[in-house]
Amino acid sequence: MMSLLAALCALLAVVLAWPVPTRLAVAAWPSRNPRRGIALWQVIGLSGGISAVGSLLLLGFDPLGPRWTLLNLAALAGAAILLTWLLGVLATNTIRIERQLAKQRDAVDLLAWIDLNGVRVLDHPEPAAYCLPGPRPRIVVTHGAIASLGPEELAAVLAHERAHAVGRHELIIQPFVAWESALPFLPPARRATAAVAELVEMLADDHAARETSPRALARALAQVGSDRLPSTNGDAASASVLPRVRRLVQ
């Protein structure tokens, strides 16, 4: 019985690791409800990990079969190694990304000046706005963005970045970054990270659109360009804004 349950858990882990994320990554409905889309991605990732570890535990603790055979011991050792690997990669990636963000926050504190709303303003001609998240988040905007955006567009961009800071959206993305790092041979892991990152941006877009207007945010995104997202190397990764602009103006 336990062997059958172990096989079913292993099959579920495989399904959740490949075909399910592959199909979900190209589905259209999550962009209409980013919050539910993110929740489903989190359920898939957590369930896949639990199923993989659980299949090995069930194979190791089979009360109906011979106790403590080589297969039992190997299965238990595999469960321990897999669980330690997944949690270890998550912890090390989270620590590394937070250290990178802390260095960037310190650099911004030295190079930028603070306006009346607590926004860090960088003296740079390129239009850009981004959030450096964490326990002490920083909202950063360049002089180029201030010069190129109108008051409503600038307010929309800042509302978007504040949504990232208040919602601690980096904590949503980091487990998927860790999953991609732990399983680099699985293409769906990369697709999952990219899909969740885009949904997080849409979540912040929805907040900013409610505070200002969808068209103002769309105009601002077309001017400012891409957001900064945690990536596998702890740096900022560019996310295309074109699907988000189309979503806002439809």
Coordinates of C-alpha atoms in Angstrom, one line a residue:
M1 CA 0.0 0.0 0.0
M2 CA 2.7 2.4 1.0
S3 CA 4.6 1.6 -2.2
L4 CA 1.6 2.5 -4.3
L5 CA 1.1 5.8 -2.4
A6 CA 4.8 6.5 -2.9
A7 CA 4.4 5.9 -6.6
L8 CA 1.4 8.2 -6.8
C9 CA 3.2 10.9 -4.9
A10 CA 6.2 10.6 -7.3
L11 CA 3.9 10.8 -10.3
L12 CA 2.2 13.9 -8.8
A13 CA 5.6 15.5 -8.2
V14 CA 6.6 14.9 -11.9
V15 CA 3.3 16.3 -13.2
L16 CA 3.6 19.4 -11.0
A17 CA 7.3 19.9 -12.0
W18 CA 6.8 19.8 -15.7
P19 CA 3.5 19.6 -17.6
V20 CA 1.4 21.7 -15.1
P21 CA 3.8 24.7 -14.9
T22 CA 4.4 24.5 -18.7
R23 CA 0.7 24.9 -19.4
L24 CA 0.1 27.5 -16.7
A25 CA 3.0 29.6 -18.0
V26 CA 1.2 30.2 -21.3
A27 CA -2.3 30.5 -19.9
A28 CA -4.1 33.8 -20.4
W29 CA -6.4 33.9 -17.3
P30 CA -3.7 34.6 -14.6
S31 CA -3.1 38.1 -16.1
R32 CA -6.8 38.8 -15.5
N33 CA -6.4 37.9 -11.8
P34 CA -2.8 38.1 -10.8
R35 CA -3.4 37.4 -7.1
R36 CA -5.1 34.1 -7.9
G37 CA -2.5 33.3 -10.5
I38 CA 0.3 33.8 -7.9
A39 CA -1.6 31.7 -5.3
L40 CA -1.9 28.8 -7.8
W41 CA 1.8 29.0 -8.7
Q42 CA 2.6 28.9 -4.9
V43 CA 0.4 25.9 -4.4
I44 CA 2.0 24.1 -7.4
G45 CA 5.5 24.8 -6.1
L46 CA 4.8 23.8 -2.5
S47 CA 2.8 20.7 -3.5
G48 CA 5.4 19.5 -5.9
G49 CA 8.1 19.7 -3.3
I50 CA 6.0 18.0 -0.6
S51 CA 5.1 15.3 -3.1
A52 CA 8.7 14.6 -4.1
V53 CA 9.9 14.4 -0.5
G54 CA 6.7 12.5 0.6
S55 CA 7.2 9.8 -2.0
L56 CA 10.6 9.0 -0.6
L57 CA 9.4 9.1 3.0
L58 CA 6.5 6.7 2.1
L59 CA 8.9 4.4 0.4
G60 CA 11.2 4.5 3.4
F61 CA 8.5 3.9 6.1
D62 CA 6.6 1.0 4.6
P63 CA 5.1 -0.9 7.6
L64 CA 3.9 -3.7 5.4
G65 CA 7.2 -4.6 3.9
P66 CA 10.6 -5.6 5.3
R67 CA 11.9 -3.1 7.7
W68 CA 15.1 -1.2 7.2
T69 CA 16.2 -2.8 4.0
L70 CA 18.7 -1.1 1.8
L71 CA 15.8 0.4 -0.3
N72 CA 14.2 1.8 2.9
L73 CA 17.4 3.4 4.0
A74 CA 18.2 4.8 0.6
A75 CA 14.7 6.3 0.3
L76 CA 15.0 8.0 3.7
A77 CA 18.4 9.3 2.9
G78 CA 17.1 10.6 -0.4
A79 CA 14.2 12.4 1.3
A80 CA 16.6 14.0 3.8
I81 CA 19.0 15.1 1.1
L82 CA 16.3 16.5 -1.2
L83 CA 14.6 18.4 1.7
T84 CA 17.9 19.7 2.9
W85 CA 18.9 20.7 -0.6
L86 CA 15.6 22.6 -1.3
L87 CA 15.5 24.4 2.0
G88 CA 19.2 25.1 1.8
V89 CA 19.0 26.6 -1.7
L90 CA 16.0 28.7 -0.6
A91 CA 17.9 30.0 2.5
T92 CA 21.1 30.8 0.7
N93 CA 19.4 32.5 -2.2
T94 CA 17.2 34.6 0.1
I95 CA 20.3 35.7 2.1
R96 CA 22.3 36.4 -1.0
I97 CA 19.6 38.5 -2.6
E98 CA 18.9 40.4 0.6
R99 CA 22.7 41.2 0.9
Q100 CA 22.7 42.4 -2.7
L101 CA 19.6 44.6 -2.0
A102 CA 21.1 45.9 1.2
K103 CA 24.3 47.0 -0.7
Q104 CA 22.1 48.7 -3.4
R105 CA 20.1 50.5 -0.7
D106 CA 23.2 51.8 1.0
A107 CA 24.6 53.0 -2.4
V108 CA 21.3 54.8 -3.2
D109 CA 21.4 56.4 0.3
L110 CA 24.9 57.8 -0.6
L111 CA 24.1 58.9 -4.1
A112 CA 20.6 60.1 -4.0
W113 CA 18.7 62.9 -2.2
I114 CA 15.4 62.5 -0.5
D115 CA 12.3 64.4 -1.6
L116 CA 9.4 65.4 0.6
N117 CA 7.7 62.0 0.1
G118 CA 10.7 60.0 1.1
V119 CA 11.5 59.0 -2.5
R120 CA 15.2 58.7 -3.4
V121 CA 16.0 60.8 -6.4
L122 CA 19.1 60.0 -8.5
D123 CA 20.8 62.6 -10.7
H124 CA 20.7 60.5 -13.9
P125 CA 19.2 61.5 -17.3
E126 CA 17.8 58.0 -18.1
P127 CA 14.1 57.8 -17.1
A128 CA 13.9 55.0 -14.5
A129 CA 11.9 54.2 -11.3
Y130 CA 12.3 51.1 -9.2
C131 CA 11.9 49.6 -5.7
L132 CA 14.7 48.2 -3.6
P133 CA 12.6 46.0 -1.4
G134 CA 13.3 44.6 2.1
P135 CA 12.7 45.6 5.7
R136 CA 13.9 49.1 4.8
P137 CA 12.7 49.6 1.3
R138 CA 13.8 52.4 -1.0
I139 CA 11.7 53.9 -3.8
V140 CA 14.1 55.3 -6.4
V141 CA 13.4 57.6 -9.3
T142 CA 15.8 59.4 -11.6
H143 CA 15.7 63.1 -12.7
G144 CA 15.2 61.7 -16.2
A145 CA 11.9 60.1 -15.1
I146 CA 10.8 63.3 -13.3
A147 CA 11.6 65.4 -16.4
S148 CA 9.9 63.0 -18.9
L149 CA 6.7 62.1 -16.9
G150 CA 3.7 64.3 -16.2
P151 CA 2.4 64.7 -12.6
E152 CA -0.2 61.9 -13.1
E153 CA 2.2 59.5 -14.8
L154 CA 4.8 60.1 -12.1
A155 CA 2.2 59.5 -9.3
A156 CA 1.2 56.3 -11.0
V157 CA 4.8 55.0 -11.2
L158 CA 5.5 55.8 -7.6
A159 CA 2.2 54.1 -6.5
H160 CA 3.4 51.0 -8.4
E161 CA 6.7 51.0 -6.7
R162 CA 5.1 51.6 -3.3
A163 CA 2.9 48.6 -3.9
H164 CA 6.0 46.5 -4.2
A165 CA 7.5 47.9 -1.0
V166 CA 4.4 47.6 1.1
G167 CA 3.4 44.2 -0.3
R168 CA 7.0 42.8 0.2
H169 CA 6.6 41.3 -3.3
E170 CA 10.2 40.1 -3.3
L171 CA 9.2 37.4 -0.8
I172 CA 6.8 36.1 -3.5
I173 CA 9.5 35.8 -6.2
Q174 CA 12.4 34.5 -4.1
P175 CA 11.1 30.9 -3.6
F176 CA 10.7 30.6 -7.4
V177 CA 14.2 32.0 -7.9
A178 CA 15.4 29.4 -5.5
W179 CA 13.4 26.6 -7.3
E180 CA 15.1 27.7 -10.6
S181 CA 18.5 27.7 -8.9
A182 CA 17.9 24.3 -7.3
L183 CA 16.6 22.7 -10.5
P184 CA 18.4 24.4 -13.4
F185 CA 17.8 21.4 -15.7
L186 CA 14.1 21.9 -15.6
P187 CA 12.9 24.5 -18.2
P188 CA 9.5 24.9 -16.4
A189 CA 11.4 26.3 -13.4
R190 CA 12.6 29.2 -15.5
R191 CA 9.2 29.7 -16.9
A192 CA 7.6 29.7 -13.5
T193 CA 10.0 32.4 -12.2
A194 CA 9.3 34.6 -15.2
A195 CA 5.6 34.1 -15.0
V196 CA 5.4 34.9 -11.3
A197 CA 7.6 37.9 -11.7
E198 CA 5.3 39.2 -14.4
L199 CA 2.2 38.6 -12.3
V200 CA 3.8 40.4 -9.4
E201 CA 4.3 43.4 -11.7
M202 CA 0.6 43.2 -12.7
L203 CA -0.4 43.0 -9.1
A204 CA 1.5 46.3 -8.5
D205 CA 0.0 47.7 -11.7
D206 CA -3.5 47.0 -10.5
H207 CA -2.8 48.9 -7.2
A208 CA -1.4 51.9 -9.0
A209 CA -4.2 51.9 -11.6
R210 CA -6.7 52.1 -8.7
E211 CA -4.9 55.0 -7.1
T212 CA -4.4 57.0 -10.3
S213 CA -5.7 55.6 -13.7
P214 CA -4.9 52.7 -15.9
R215 CA -4.0 54.9 -18.9
A216 CA -1.8 57.2 -16.9
L217 CA 0.2 54.1 -15.7
A218 CA 0.3 52.7 -19.2
R219 CA 1.8 56.0 -20.5
A220 CA 4.3 56.0 -17.6
L221 CA 5.4 52.4 -18.2
A222 CA 5.9 53.2 -21.9
Q223 CA 8.2 56.0 -20.9
V224 CA 10.1 54.4 -17.9
G225 CA 10.6 51.0 -19.4
S226 CA 11.3 47.9 -17.3
D227 CA 11.2 47.1 -13.6
R228 CA 13.9 45.6 -11.4
L229 CA 13.3 42.1 -10.2
P230 CA 15.3 39.6 -8.1
S231 CA 17.1 37.2 -10.4
T232 CA 19.1 34.0 -9.9
N233 CA 22.3 36.0 -9.5
G234 CA 20.9 38.6 -7.2
D235 CA 21.0 41.4 -9.7
A236 CA 18.1 43.1 -11.4
A237 CA 16.3 41.4 -14.3
S238 CA 14.4 43.3 -16.9
A239 CA 10.7 42.4 -17.4
S240 CA 9.0 43.4 -20.7
V241 CA 6.3 46.0 -20.0
L242 CA 4.5 45.6 -23.4
P243 CA 2.0 42.9 -22.2
R244 CA 1.3 45.0 -19.1
V245 CA 0.7 48.2 -21.2
R246 CA -1.7 46.3 -23.5
R247 CA -3.4 44.9 -20.4
L248 CA -4.0 48.4 -18.9
V249 CA -5.4 50.0 -22.1
Q250 CA -7.7 47.1 -23.1

